[in-house]
């Protein structure tokens, strides 16, 4: 059985910085989400607010209201915001201490590690709860340098990259994984950020918390674990940030470490500036494709659209324009599913067609 969890996302649910809460409301293989805390949207259904479909996850104004309305105290309290500064505010700190006092274990996705905090450690011991610092890396002596082992495998590897952070790369990756699983494929998903790991990914590492010397090796190691343990038909690798993004280097490590044979690129056509960097204009899809293909040996095989601030007519027009101008299959997986992506993957890796036939026979 899944453990129950409440997700804190004050003033950020449905926004870029609320991506951890957003992702958990959409999909969680590890936890049963029983509520979201965001006073600005209290009383709403989280699914209805986020995707226009009710999912029975209520939004509460604060922890007190949540505990008054949830039948049992949740097993886990998840901090569901991903702020660029990645550190706690004072009122949030007090809230976490209160959650501990109620007996809830803490799931922390920040770069600020609670297990290094004397007050949090003392509270955890006093109230017999656990703290999970999702981004806390292994000790350096246990990290991996790039070994080249990945060069010897022939399993198709597809990376889902993008033109900005918090643009939908993980969502597209998870939906693509689900669509391939439904077709009978054995799929390995490699999470590279805190949200994918909290959602329950079997393999992965929070790449932005890894020293740069070990980035490629840690990604390679996760892929090799999946390859050796599960013998997958295909490996999907979640991207982070953007290769062109001036503030992040995660995409470099992901491309170098995963050695993808193909890339799907996610873009938000109506986003004018990089998230959290309002002084930087968004790259174009074409410029990002050129950069990725020059930086790696991978080919970009499809484009996926984040439809934020777009009408259905604008979305349909953009998809048609991209397919005509860029000559790549283009879709919005939240609106139209993953059929175009799977077709582009079959074109890039023809051997998968045979595995599709075997899967259908089964």
PDB file of C-alpha atoms in Angstrom, residues 111 135 191-194 197 204-212 214-216 218-219 238-240 249-251 253-254:
ATOM      1  CA  UNK A 111      19.302  21.855  -1.454  1.00  0.00           C
ATOM      2  CA  UNK A 135      18.685  15.834  -3.118  1.00  0.00           C
ATOM      3  CA  UNK A 191      14.704  10.502 -13.112  1.00  0.00           C
ATOM      4  CA  UNK A 192      17.212  13.335 -12.886  1.00  0.00           C
ATOM      5  CA  UNK A 193      15.408  15.667 -10.478  1.00  0.00           C
ATOM      6  CA  UNK A 194      13.843  15.657  -7.062  1.00  0.00           C
ATOM      7  CA  UNK A 197      12.426  10.645  -7.405  1.00  0.00           C
ATOM      8  CA  UNK A 204      17.651   8.220 -10.913  1.00  0.00           C
ATOM      9  CA  UNK A 205      19.678  10.873  -9.162  1.00  0.00           C
ATOM     10  CA  UNK A 206      19.108  14.567  -8.385  1.00  0.00           C
ATOM     11  CA  UNK A 207      21.716  15.669 -10.880  1.00  0.00           C
ATOM     12  CA  UNK A 208      21.889  19.328  -9.811  1.00  0.00           C
ATOM     13  CA  UNK A 209      23.177  18.284  -6.366  1.00  0.00           C
ATOM     14  CA  UNK A 210      26.091  16.270  -7.794  1.00  0.00           C
ATOM     15  CA  UNK A 211      29.591  17.806  -8.127  1.00  0.00           C
ATOM     16  CA  UNK A 212      30.251  18.424 -11.811  1.00  0.00           C
ATOM     17  CA  UNK A 214      30.690  13.101 -11.076  1.00  0.00           C
ATOM     18  CA  UNK A 215      27.620  14.213 -13.063  1.00  0.00           C
ATOM     19  CA  UNK A 216      28.196  12.121 -16.156  1.00  0.00           C
ATOM     20  CA  UNK A 218      26.265   9.182 -11.874  1.00  0.00           C
ATOM     21  CA  UNK A 219      23.861   9.375 -14.836  1.00  0.00           C
ATOM     22  CA  UNK A 238      14.371  13.053 -17.949  1.00  0.00           C
ATOM     23  CA  UNK A 239      16.050  16.344 -18.837  1.00  0.00           C
ATOM     24  CA  UNK A 240      16.776  19.284 -16.537  1.00  0.00           C
ATOM     25  CA  UNK A 249      24.703  22.863 -16.381  1.00  0.00           C
ATOM     26  CA  UNK A 250      22.531  19.809 -15.733  1.00  0.00           C
ATOM     27  CA  UNK A 251      21.666  19.228 -19.390  1.00  0.00           C
ATOM     28  CA  UNK A 253      25.837  16.168 -17.707  1.00  0.00           C
ATOM     29  CA  UNK A 254      22.661  14.393 -18.764  1.00  0.00           C
TER      30      UNK A 254
END
